[in-house]
mmCIF file of C-alpha atoms in Angstrom:
data_model
loop_
_atom_site.group_PDB
_atom_site.id
_atom_site.type_symbol
_atom_site.label_atom_id
_atom_site.label_comp_id
_atom_site.label_asym_id
_atom_site.label_seq_id
_atom_site.Cartn_x
_atom_site.Cartn_y
_atom_site.Cartn_z
ATOM 1 C CA UNK A 1 133.661 84.241 122.641
ATOM 2 C CA UNK A 2 130.439 85.432 124.289
ATOM 3 C CA UNK A 3 130.875 88.873 122.690
ATOM 4 C CA UNK A 4 131.370 87.317 119.264
ATOM 5 C CA UNK A 5 128.136 85.377 119.671
ATOM 6 C CA UNK A 6 126.356 88.599 120.685
ATOM 7 C CA UNK A 7 124.306 86.651 123.214
ATOM 8 C CA UNK A 8 123.941 88.224 126.677
ATOM 9 C CA UNK A 9 124.051 86.514 130.069
ATOM 10 C CA UNK A 10 125.686 83.253 129.007
ATOM 11 C CA UNK A 11 129.081 81.640 129.268
ATOM 12 C CA UNK A 12 130.456 79.207 126.691
ATOM 13 C CA UNK A 13 131.160 75.770 128.099
ATOM 14 C CA UNK A 14 132.067 73.774 125.007
ATOM 15 C CA UNK A 15 132.440 74.119 121.236
ATOM 16 C CA UNK A 16 132.413 71.144 118.893
ATOM 17 C CA UNK A 17 131.756 70.140 115.295
ATOM 18 C CA UNK A 18 129.318 67.287 114.763
ATOM 19 C CA UNK A 19 129.427 64.557 112.129
ATOM 20 C CA UNK A 20 127.611 66.719 109.540
ATOM 21 C CA UNK A 21 130.053 69.604 109.963
ATOM 22 C CA UNK A 22 127.759 71.843 111.987
ATOM 23 C CA UNK A 23 129.195 73.941 114.810
ATOM 24 C CA UNK A 24 127.587 73.195 118.190
ATOM 25 C CA UNK A 25 128.242 75.726 120.959
ATOM 26 C CA UNK A 26 127.102 74.700 124.432
ATOM 27 C CA UNK A 27 126.355 77.624 126.744
ATOM 28 C CA UNK A 28 125.189 78.066 130.326
ATOM 29 C CA UNK A 29 123.008 80.877 131.665
ATOM 30 C CA UNK A 30 124.771 83.270 134.049
ATOM 31 C CA UNK A 31 121.516 84.830 135.236
ATOM 32 C CA UNK A 32 120.063 83.766 138.553
ATOM 33 C CA UNK A 33 116.353 83.458 139.175
ATOM 34 C CA UNK A 34 113.273 84.129 137.068
ATOM 35 C CA UNK A 35 109.618 85.161 137.501
ATOM 36 C CA UNK A 36 106.965 82.650 138.506
ATOM 37 C CA UNK A 37 104.625 81.835 135.631
ATOM 38 C CA UNK A 38 101.680 81.718 138.039
ATOM 39 C CA UNK A 39 102.039 84.680 140.414
ATOM 40 C CA UNK A 40 104.719 86.755 138.682
ATOM 41 C CA UNK A 41 106.929 86.977 141.779
ATOM 42 C CA UNK A 42 110.713 86.759 141.503
ATOM 43 C CA UNK A 43 111.926 83.277 142.474
ATOM 44 C CA UNK A 44 115.473 82.129 143.159
ATOM 45 C CA UNK A 45 115.209 78.564 144.475
ATOM 46 C CA UNK A 46 116.980 76.312 141.902
ATOM 47 C CA UNK A 47 115.124 73.232 140.699
ATOM 48 C CA UNK A 48 117.395 71.584 138.160
ATOM 49 C CA UNK A 49 117.273 72.337 134.451
ATOM 50 C CA UNK A 50 114.701 72.216 131.697
ATOM 51 C CA UNK A 51 115.029 70.100 128.586
ATOM 52 C CA UNK A 52 117.994 70.809 126.349
ATOM 53 C CA UNK A 53 117.245 73.041 123.353
ATOM 54 C CA UNK A 54 119.217 73.547 120.128
ATOM 55 C CA UNK A 55 118.842 76.953 118.506
ATOM 56 C CA UNK A 56 120.026 77.909 115.021
ATOM 57 C CA UNK A 57 122.439 80.856 115.225
ATOM 58 C CA UNK A 58 124.474 82.946 112.790
ATOM 59 C CA UNK A 59 126.834 80.805 110.727
ATOM 60 C CA UNK A 60 130.502 80.577 111.680
ATOM 61 C CA UNK A 61 133.024 80.303 108.819
ATOM 62 C CA UNK A 62 130.244 79.207 106.474
ATOM 63 C CA UNK A 63 129.114 76.393 108.774
ATOM 64 C CA UNK A 64 125.622 76.084 110.205
ATOM 65 C CA UNK A 65 125.884 76.977 113.871
ATOM 66 C CA UNK A 66 123.688 75.964 116.792
ATOM 67 C CA UNK A 67 123.542 77.150 120.390
ATOM 68 C CA UNK A 68 122.816 74.382 122.892
ATOM 69 C CA UNK A 69 121.447 75.277 126.309
ATOM 70 C CA UNK A 70 119.638 73.596 129.181
ATOM 71 C CA UNK A 71 117.792 76.530 130.805
ATOM 72 C CA UNK A 72 117.720 76.511 134.629
ATOM 73 C CA UNK A 73 114.435 76.034 136.471
ATOM 74 C CA UNK A 74 113.273 77.640 139.702
ATOM 75 C CA UNK A 75 110.614 76.740 142.261
ATOM 76 C CA UNK A 76 108.083 79.189 143.717
ATOM 77 C CA UNK A 77 107.556 78.908 147.473
ATOM 78 C CA UNK A 78 104.639 81.355 147.439
ATOM 79 C CA UNK A 79 102.230 79.474 145.198
ATOM 80 C CA UNK A 80 100.272 76.412 146.276
ATOM 81 C CA UNK A 81 101.971 73.252 145.124
ATOM 82 C CA UNK A 82 105.355 75.012 144.685
ATOM 83 C CA UNK A 83 105.204 75.170 140.872
ATOM 84 C CA UNK A 84 108.377 75.200 138.819
ATOM 85 C CA UNK A 85 109.188 77.792 136.141
ATOM 86 C CA UNK A 86 111.847 77.533 133.433
ATOM 87 C CA UNK A 87 114.024 80.635 133.106
ATOM 88 C CA UNK A 88 113.202 82.796 130.085
ATOM 89 C CA UNK A 89 116.142 84.316 128.236
ATOM 90 C CA UNK A 90 116.053 87.618 126.339
ATOM 91 C CA UNK A 91 117.956 86.289 123.334
ATOM 92 C CA UNK A 92 115.451 83.699 122.112
ATOM 93 C CA UNK A 93 111.726 83.090 122.276
ATOM 94 C CA UNK A 94 110.282 79.944 123.757
ATOM 95 C CA UNK A 95 109.138 77.483 121.093
ATOM 96 C CA UNK A 96 111.335 79.226 118.521
ATOM 97 C CA UNK A 97 114.080 77.034 117.007
ATOM 98 C CA UNK A 98 116.325 80.064 116.368
ATOM 99 C CA UNK A 99 118.142 82.727 118.343
ATOM 100 C CA UNK A 100 116.873 86.293 118.106
ATOM 101 C CA UNK A 101 120.035 87.391 116.268
ATOM 102 C CA UNK A 102 119.543 84.712 113.642
ATOM 103 C CA UNK A 103 115.913 85.689 113.092
ATOM 104 C CA UNK A 104 116.924 89.335 112.625
ATOM 105 C CA UNK A 105 119.504 88.187 110.087
ATOM 106 C CA UNK A 106 116.847 86.205 108.183
ATOM 107 C CA UNK A 107 114.533 89.224 108.130
ATOM 108 C CA UNK A 108 117.343 91.314 106.678
ATOM 109 C CA UNK A 109 117.923 88.706 103.967
ATOM 110 C CA UNK A 110 114.252 88.805 102.944
ATOM 111 C CA UNK A 111 114.386 92.533 102.125
ATOM 112 C CA UNK A 112 114.122 92.832 98.321
ATOM 113 C CA UNK A 113 114.346 89.042 98.072
ATOM 114 C CA UNK A 114 111.994 86.057 98.095
ATOM 115 C CA UNK A 115 111.196 83.607 100.848
ATOM 116 C CA UNK A 116 112.224 80.772 98.538
ATOM 117 C CA UNK A 117 115.635 82.334 97.807
ATOM 118 C CA UNK A 118 116.358 82.894 101.505
ATOM 119 C CA UNK A 119 115.241 79.349 102.269
ATOM 120 C CA UNK A 120 117.681 77.933 99.705
ATOM 121 C CA UNK A 121 120.607 80.203 100.645
ATOM 122 C CA UNK A 122 120.306 79.443 104.358
ATOM 123 C CA UNK A 123 119.361 75.770 103.966
ATOM 124 C CA UNK A 124 116.346 76.614 106.075
ATOM 125 C CA UNK A 125 112.828 75.332 105.511
ATOM 126 C CA UNK A 126 110.384 77.563 103.628
ATOM 127 C CA UNK A 127 107.892 77.357 106.497
ATOM 128 C CA UNK A 128 110.648 78.312 108.949
ATOM 129 C CA UNK A 129 111.327 81.531 107.006
ATOM 130 C CA UNK A 130 107.636 82.443 106.795
ATOM 131 C CA UNK A 131 107.321 81.625 110.498
ATOM 132 C CA UNK A 132 110.079 84.097 111.353
ATOM 133 C CA UNK A 133 108.382 86.814 109.297
ATOM 134 C CA UNK A 134 104.998 86.167 110.925
ATOM 135 C CA UNK A 135 106.498 86.004 114.406
ATOM 136 C CA UNK A 136 108.676 89.098 114.145
ATOM 137 C CA UNK A 137 106.656 91.434 111.895
ATOM 138 C CA UNK A 138 103.210 92.598 112.985
ATOM 139 C CA UNK A 139 100.350 92.432 110.489
ATOM 140 C CA UNK A 140 99.266 95.991 111.278
ATOM 141 C CA UNK A 141 100.760 99.334 112.233
ATOM 142 C CA UNK A 142 102.038 99.724 115.791
ATOM 143 C CA UNK A 143 100.579 103.079 116.766
ATOM 144 C CA UNK A 144 102.680 103.398 119.925
ATOM 145 C CA UNK A 145 105.815 103.486 117.748
ATOM 146 C CA UNK A 146 104.517 106.306 115.510
ATOM 147 C CA UNK A 147 105.001 109.863 116.785
ATOM 148 C CA UNK A 148 103.134 111.762 114.078
ATOM 149 C CA UNK A 149 101.510 111.452 110.658
ATOM 150 C CA UNK A 150 101.814 114.429 108.319
ATOM 151 C CA UNK A 151 100.245 113.193 105.087
ATOM 152 C CA UNK A 152 98.098 110.095 104.583
ATOM 153 C CA UNK A 153 98.103 108.518 101.136
ATOM 154 C CA UNK A 154 95.487 106.130 99.779
ATOM 155 C CA UNK A 155 95.779 104.054 96.642
ATOM 156 C CA UNK A 156 94.497 100.750 95.362
ATOM 157 C CA UNK A 157 96.023 97.614 93.909
ATOM 158 C CA UNK A 158 94.646 94.368 92.533
ATOM 159 C CA UNK A 159 95.882 91.251 94.319
ATOM 160 C CA UNK A 160 95.716 89.212 91.116
ATOM 161 C CA UNK A 161 96.217 90.471 87.598
ATOM 162 C CA UNK A 162 93.031 90.387 85.566
ATOM 163 C CA UNK A 163 90.833 90.090 88.641
ATOM 164 C CA UNK A 164 88.892 92.843 90.366
ATOM 165 C CA UNK A 165 89.981 91.871 93.879
ATOM 166 C CA UNK A 166 91.165 95.365 94.786
ATOM 167 C CA UNK A 167 92.575 96.242 98.183
ATOM 168 C CA UNK A 168 93.440 99.649 99.568
ATOM 169 C CA UNK A 169 97.005 100.614 100.433
ATOM 170 C CA UNK A 170 97.150 103.252 103.177
ATOM 171 C CA UNK A 171 100.497 104.934 103.732
ATOM 172 C CA UNK A 172 101.912 107.968 105.491
ATOM 173 C CA UNK A 173 104.591 110.478 104.605
ATOM 174 C CA UNK A 174 106.280 112.188 107.538
ATOM 175 C CA UNK A 175 109.393 114.292 106.990
ATOM 176 C CA UNK A 176 110.246 112.273 103.896
ATOM 177 C CA UNK A 177 109.788 108.920 105.628
ATOM 178 C CA UNK A 178 107.233 106.567 104.047
ATOM 179 C CA UNK A 179 105.423 104.107 106.295
ATOM 180 C CA UNK A 180 102.824 101.466 105.473
ATOM 181 C CA UNK A 181 99.815 101.926 107.755
ATOM 182 C CA UNK A 182 97.373 99.299 106.540
ATOM 183 C CA UNK A 183 96.132 97.041 103.774
ATOM 184 C CA UNK A 184 92.346 97.037 104.357
ATOM 185 C CA UNK A 185 90.422 94.150 102.848
ATOM 186 C CA UNK A 186 88.844 96.109 99.983
ATOM 187 C CA UNK A 187 88.370 99.664 98.696
ATOM 188 C CA UNK A 188 84.837 100.302 99.952
ATOM 189 C CA UNK A 189 84.208 103.522 101.845
ATOM 190 C CA UNK A 190 83.120 101.734 105.009
ATOM 191 C CA UNK A 191 86.265 99.569 105.042
ATOM 192 C CA UNK A 192 88.574 102.565 104.631
ATOM 193 C CA UNK A 193 86.577 104.660 107.117
ATOM 194 C CA UNK A 194 86.707 101.855 109.685
ATOM 195 C CA UNK A 195 90.503 101.712 109.434
ATOM 196 C CA UNK A 196 90.972 105.484 109.590
ATOM 197 C CA UNK A 197 88.907 105.504 112.794
ATOM 198 C CA UNK A 198 91.441 103.132 114.396
ATOM 199 C CA UNK A 199 94.144 105.798 114.138
ATOM 200 C CA UNK A 200 94.545 107.149 117.699
ATOM 201 C CA UNK A 201 93.217 110.665 118.263
ATOM 202 C CA UNK A 202 96.688 111.945 119.179
ATOM 203 C CA UNK A 203 97.898 110.937 115.696
ATOM 204 C CA UNK A 204 94.780 112.133 113.885
ATOM 205 C CA UNK A 205 95.520 115.598 115.243
ATOM 206 C CA UNK A 206 98.908 115.575 113.481
ATOM 207 C CA UNK A 207 97.487 114.836 110.000
ATOM 208 C CA UNK A 208 97.829 117.865 107.688
ATOM 209 C CA UNK A 209 96.279 116.333 104.591
ATOM 210 C CA UNK A 210 95.020 113.227 102.837
ATOM 211 C CA UNK A 211 96.392 112.621 99.357
ATOM 212 C CA UNK A 212 94.414 110.331 97.091
ATOM 213 C CA UNK A 213 93.393 109.543 93.580
ATOM 214 C CA UNK A 214 89.887 110.758 92.828
ATOM 215 C CA UNK A 215 88.153 107.554 93.862
ATOM 216 C CA UNK A 216 85.009 108.789 95.600
ATOM 217 C CA UNK A 217 84.958 106.253 98.444
ATOM 218 C CA UNK A 218 88.492 107.215 99.543
ATOM 219 C CA UNK A 219 87.638 110.915 99.589
ATOM 220 C CA UNK A 220 84.326 110.474 101.393
ATOM 221 C CA UNK A 221 85.846 108.144 103.999
ATOM 222 C CA UNK A 222 88.554 110.716 104.770
ATOM 223 C CA UNK A 223 85.993 113.525 105.074
ATOM 224 C CA UNK A 224 83.835 111.500 107.457
ATOM 225 C CA UNK A 225 86.751 110.673 109.756
ATOM 226 C CA UNK A 226 88.786 113.892 109.635
ATOM 227 C CA UNK A 227 85.983 116.378 108.995
ATOM 228 C CA UNK A 228 85.256 118.738 106.125
ATOM 229 C CA UNK A 229 88.088 121.066 107.111
ATOM 230 C CA UNK A 230 90.701 118.404 106.412
ATOM 231 C CA UNK A 231 92.631 119.183 103.231
ATOM 232 C CA UNK A 232 91.922 116.418 100.712
ATOM 233 C CA UNK A 233 94.454 116.516 97.883
ATOM 234 C CA UNK A 234 93.869 114.940 94.495
ATOM 235 C CA UNK A 235 97.146 113.459 93.346
ATOM 236 C CA UNK A 236 98.379 115.539 90.409
ATOM 237 C CA UNK A 237 99.632 112.454 88.566
ATOM 238 C CA UNK A 238 96.142 110.963 88.613
ATOM 239 C CA UNK A 239 94.805 114.320 87.425
ATOM 240 C CA UNK A 240 97.300 114.303 84.555
ATOM 241 C CA UNK A 241 96.329 110.735 83.713
ATOM 242 C CA UNK A 242 92.719 111.865 83.225
ATOM 243 C CA UNK A 243 93.315 114.727 80.797
ATOM 244 C CA UNK A 244 95.965 112.769 78.935
ATOM 245 C CA UNK A 245 93.516 109.898 78.569
ATOM 246 C CA UNK A 246 91.043 112.306 76.954
ATOM 247 C CA UNK A 247 93.770 113.577 74.645
ATOM 248 C CA UNK A 248 94.766 110.017 73.778
ATOM 249 C CA UNK A 249 91.180 109.305 72.770
ATOM 250 C CA UNK A 250 91.379 112.105 70.199
ATOM 251 C CA UNK A 251 94.772 110.822 69.010
ATOM 252 C CA UNK A 252 93.376 107.355 68.334
ATOM 253 C CA UNK A 253 90.379 108.816 66.523
ATOM 254 C CA UNK A 254 92.560 111.027 64.321
ATOM 255 C CA UNK A 255 95.040 108.259 63.555
ATOM 256 C CA UNK A 256 92.189 106.007 62.403
ATOM 257 C CA UNK A 257 90.932 108.809 60.158
ATOM 258 C CA UNK A 258 94.355 109.477 58.686
ATOM 259 C CA UNK A 259 94.966 105.790 58.041
ATOM 260 C CA UNK A 260 91.879 105.779 55.820
ATOM 261 C CA UNK A 261 92.595 109.092 54.084
ATOM 262 C CA UNK A 262 96.381 108.971 53.554
ATOM 263 C CA UNK A 263 98.382 106.768 51.265
ATOM 264 C CA UNK A 264 100.290 103.948 52.895
ATOM 265 C CA UNK A 265 103.549 105.792 52.260
ATOM 266 C CA UNK A 266 102.340 109.061 53.799
ATOM 267 C CA UNK A 267 100.807 107.311 56.792
ATOM 268 C CA UNK A 268 104.063 105.439 57.305
ATOM 269 C CA UNK A 269 105.826 108.777 57.806
ATOM 270 C CA UNK A 270 103.773 109.215 61.000
ATOM 271 C CA UNK A 271 105.415 106.202 62.626
ATOM 272 C CA UNK A 272 106.547 107.018 66.170
ATOM 273 C CA UNK A 273 103.936 109.746 66.616
ATOM 274 C CA UNK A 274 102.453 108.203 69.766
ATOM 275 C CA UNK A 275 105.845 108.030 71.465
ATOM 276 C CA UNK A 276 106.656 111.602 70.430
ATOM 277 C CA UNK A 277 103.318 112.932 71.719
ATOM 278 C CA UNK A 278 104.014 111.487 75.165
ATOM 279 C CA UNK A 279 107.509 112.909 75.497
ATOM 280 C CA UNK A 280 108.368 116.260 76.991
ATOM 281 C CA UNK A 281 108.870 118.881 74.297
ATOM 282 C CA UNK A 282 112.456 119.598 75.321
ATOM 283 C CA UNK A 283 113.364 115.905 75.020
ATOM 284 C CA UNK A 284 112.130 115.453 71.457
ATOM 285 C CA UNK A 285 114.691 114.510 68.821
ATOM 286 C CA UNK A 286 114.779 116.379 65.491
ATOM 287 C CA UNK A 287 113.198 113.354 63.818
ATOM 288 C CA UNK A 288 110.364 113.288 66.366
ATOM 289 C CA UNK A 289 109.778 117.015 65.940
ATOM 290 C CA UNK A 290 109.419 116.454 62.203
ATOM 291 C CA UNK A 291 106.904 113.626 62.771
ATOM 292 C CA UNK A 292 104.790 115.872 65.014
ATOM 293 C CA UNK A 293 104.967 118.758 62.545
ATOM 294 C CA UNK A 294 103.686 116.470 59.800
ATOM 295 C CA UNK A 295 100.965 115.009 62.051
ATOM 296 C CA UNK A 296 99.719 118.413 63.192
ATOM 297 C CA UNK A 297 99.604 119.547 59.581
ATOM 298 C CA UNK A 298 97.087 116.791 58.915
ATOM 299 C CA UNK A 299 95.198 117.324 62.196
ATOM 300 C CA UNK A 300 94.946 120.910 63.546
ATOM 301 C CA UNK A 301 92.545 119.710 66.276
ATOM 302 C CA UNK A 302 95.178 117.316 67.584
ATOM 303 C CA UNK A 303 97.713 120.168 67.629
ATOM 304 C CA UNK A 304 95.281 122.324 69.605
ATOM 305 C CA UNK A 305 94.546 119.540 72.108
ATOM 306 C CA UNK A 306 98.276 118.816 72.421
ATOM 307 C CA UNK A 307 98.942 122.460 73.294
ATOM 308 C CA UNK A 308 96.152 122.441 75.879
ATOM 309 C CA UNK A 309 97.681 119.354 77.511
ATOM 310 C CA UNK A 310 101.104 120.972 77.634
ATOM 311 C CA UNK A 311 99.647 124.197 79.030
ATOM 312 C CA UNK A 312 97.828 122.407 81.856
ATOM 313 C CA UNK A 313 100.926 120.362 82.700
ATOM 314 C CA UNK A 314 102.955 123.584 82.851
ATOM 315 C CA UNK A 315 100.456 125.054 85.327
ATOM 316 C CA UNK A 316 100.948 122.074 87.657
ATOM 317 C CA UNK A 317 104.719 122.323 87.346
ATOM 318 C CA UNK A 318 104.837 126.061 88.086
ATOM 319 C CA UNK A 319 105.712 127.215 91.592
ATOM 320 C CA UNK A 320 102.582 129.322 92.026
ATOM 321 C CA UNK A 321 100.075 130.014 94.786
ATOM 322 C CA UNK A 322 96.733 128.281 95.117
ATOM 323 C CA UNK A 323 94.855 131.451 94.085
ATOM 324 C CA UNK A 324 97.061 131.928 91.016
ATOM 325 C CA UNK A 325 96.597 128.289 90.030
ATOM 326 C CA UNK A 326 92.836 128.659 90.399
ATOM 327 C CA UNK A 327 92.909 131.693 88.101
ATOM 328 C CA UNK A 328 95.047 129.984 85.455
ATOM 329 C CA UNK A 329 92.951 126.814 85.446
ATOM 330 C CA UNK A 330 89.780 128.895 85.100
ATOM 331 C CA UNK A 331 91.268 130.628 82.034
ATOM 332 C CA UNK A 332 92.327 127.223 80.648
ATOM 333 C CA UNK A 333 88.748 125.941 80.976
ATOM 334 C CA UNK A 334 87.386 128.994 79.154
ATOM 335 C CA UNK A 335 89.902 128.602 76.328
ATOM 336 C CA UNK A 336 89.044 124.912 75.906
ATOM 337 C CA UNK A 337 85.361 125.800 75.739
ATOM 338 C CA UNK A 338 85.921 128.529 73.144
ATOM 339 C CA UNK A 339 88.106 126.218 71.016
ATOM 340 C CA UNK A 340 85.179 123.959 70.196
ATOM 341 C CA UNK A 341 87.111 120.831 71.200
ATOM 342 C CA UNK A 342 85.048 118.236 73.024
ATOM 343 C CA UNK A 343 87.789 115.690 73.704
ATOM 344 C CA UNK A 344 88.320 117.042 77.247
ATOM 345 C CA UNK A 345 84.654 116.794 78.256
ATOM 346 C CA UNK A 346 85.216 113.895 80.679
ATOM 347 C CA UNK A 347 88.094 115.666 82.379
ATOM 348 C CA UNK A 348 86.123 118.915 82.626
ATOM 349 C CA UNK A 349 83.326 117.054 84.435
ATOM 350 C CA UNK A 350 85.841 115.689 86.946
ATOM 351 C CA UNK A 351 87.442 119.111 87.309
ATOM 352 C CA UNK A 352 84.052 120.605 88.157
ATOM 353 C CA UNK A 353 83.238 117.869 90.670
ATOM 354 C CA UNK A 354 86.673 117.673 92.342
ATOM 355 C CA UNK A 355 87.798 121.272 91.870
ATOM 356 C CA UNK A 356 88.745 121.843 95.527
ATOM 357 C CA UNK A 357 90.700 118.591 95.829
ATOM 358 C CA UNK A 358 92.597 119.325 92.597
ATOM 359 C CA UNK A 359 93.388 122.926 93.554
ATOM 360 C CA UNK A 360 94.513 121.859 97.062
ATOM 361 C CA UNK A 361 97.667 120.463 95.461
ATOM 362 C CA UNK A 362 98.992 124.013 95.111
ATOM 363 C CA UNK A 363 98.869 124.715 98.871
ATOM 364 C CA UNK A 364 102.220 123.040 99.429
ATOM 365 C CA UNK A 365 102.509 121.052 96.190
ATOM 366 C CA UNK A 366 101.960 117.745 97.964
ATOM 367 C CA UNK A 367 101.412 114.814 95.619
ATOM 368 C CA UNK A 368 100.501 111.203 96.160
ATOM 369 C CA UNK A 369 103.640 110.243 94.308
ATOM 370 C CA UNK A 370 104.895 108.480 97.423
ATOM 371 C CA UNK A 371 101.766 106.304 97.475
ATOM 372 C CA UNK A 372 101.936 105.690 93.732
ATOM 373 C CA UNK A 373 105.654 104.894 94.008
ATOM 374 C CA UNK A 374 104.870 102.382 96.728
ATOM 375 C CA UNK A 375 102.165 100.930 94.483
ATOM 376 C CA UNK A 376 104.854 100.219 91.872
ATOM 377 C CA UNK A 377 107.066 98.700 94.573
ATOM 378 C CA UNK A 378 104.202 96.415 95.607
ATOM 379 C CA UNK A 379 103.849 95.203 92.020
ATOM 380 C CA UNK A 380 107.534 94.238 92.137
ATOM 381 C CA UNK A 381 106.983 92.447 95.472
ATOM 382 C CA UNK A 382 104.066 90.492 93.990
ATOM 383 C CA UNK A 383 106.108 89.430 90.955
ATOM 384 C CA UNK A 384 109.106 88.584 93.091
ATOM 385 C CA UNK A 385 107.056 86.532 95.537
ATOM 386 C CA UNK A 386 104.960 84.843 92.833
ATOM 387 C CA UNK A 387 101.809 86.672 93.932
ATOM 388 C CA UNK A 388 100.631 87.455 97.445
ATOM 389 C CA UNK A 389 96.909 87.118 98.078
ATOM 390 C CA UNK A 390 96.975 87.180 101.883
ATOM 391 C CA UNK A 391 96.698 90.835 102.940
ATOM 392 C CA UNK A 392 98.497 90.269 106.264
ATOM 393 C CA UNK A 393 101.491 88.760 104.463
ATOM 394 C CA UNK A 394 101.355 91.589 101.916
ATOM 395 C CA UNK A 395 101.517 94.138 104.748
ATOM 396 C CA UNK A 396 104.509 92.343 106.282
ATOM 397 C CA UNK A 397 106.426 92.206 102.987
ATOM 398 C CA UNK A 398 105.773 95.887 102.268
ATOM 399 C CA UNK A 399 106.875 96.779 105.796
ATOM 400 C CA UNK A 400 110.065 94.745 105.407
ATOM 401 C CA UNK A 401 110.997 96.326 102.084
ATOM 402 C CA UNK A 402 110.386 99.823 103.482
ATOM 403 C CA UNK A 403 111.902 99.472 106.958
ATOM 404 C CA UNK A 404 113.927 96.251 106.959
ATOM 405 C CA UNK A 405 117.372 97.753 106.411
ATOM 406 C CA UNK A 406 116.921 100.482 109.028
ATOM 407 C CA UNK A 407 115.550 98.035 111.612
ATOM 408 C CA UNK A 408 117.724 94.963 111.149
ATOM 409 C CA UNK A 409 120.996 96.076 109.522
ATOM 410 C CA UNK A 410 123.754 96.217 112.111
#
């Protein structure tokens, strides 16, 4: 029976079912002695038992189950006044109304779920569930449990939709394993720098690169902490977002022009153009190819810009060296300049300013996709949990969704 309960150092004395149908299992500690609360010495002189406690445990046959125990007490002969200490067991925490096994089970249930759902399923108070999460999951990274950090990723997310209450999400990628490191209070350089400085020196030495969007405060904070030699990598997906945004500006401009110049019937034949322009060329249907052919016939500039977008995307998808990428991007810039197009002016300014960070991607083709993917996961967490505005709770929920199964699944 003791093995089934998975509770060490106890023996079962009695099992009963109370009037509400709950299973009550009375156990007795088989350990002798404890450590004095005052001096820390081992003490073995019995002094009765402490007050009886009832602890929620894993359900048995669908019934709520409780462990009942009166922990033994011991008296210290070394301390003045012979104080008494109640024995502390390894399988539950004092002042907790649950066993450790039950709390691990609750944490596992919260992975990819909501606190409210777990509360209802387990017939456990909402505050009890949040208490377990707060008690068992730290609100910050435990550096002593982290052996190395290969790549640090920084991204941002708004706590509330439509508000500008941005916070920074700092993550790490080590041998394919993603770990949440911190949720600093905002995205200011000083806030991010202050956190990065808390990373122990032994771990800072293991960092091979910092992957980020091109937000200046993130980049400058990383340079100040890790030094100018640290490889700062502009996430290629953020880079693509910039030049595609410029292209989309031209698309909107041309579509407005064509709507004025074309008949309603002819303009109607361009329906679906936006979707087709955003798809990969090899995934276009015959109908979409025809729409693009018609559109480009009306707008040669849009065709030229479209080809430039595709060409730059192809460069980032090629398995080429950093020097070769630098050469190809330089040629691309020259060709855009010669073409007379000005739709990419904003991107070209960014490319000039963040050239090194953008080119660094080609060193080992490291992207911030892991950070961006986590960003999307956080959005799901926020929707699922009806919005989380407390950054400590946000950290805990991200940690649970990333590591919960590996830590608490038996």
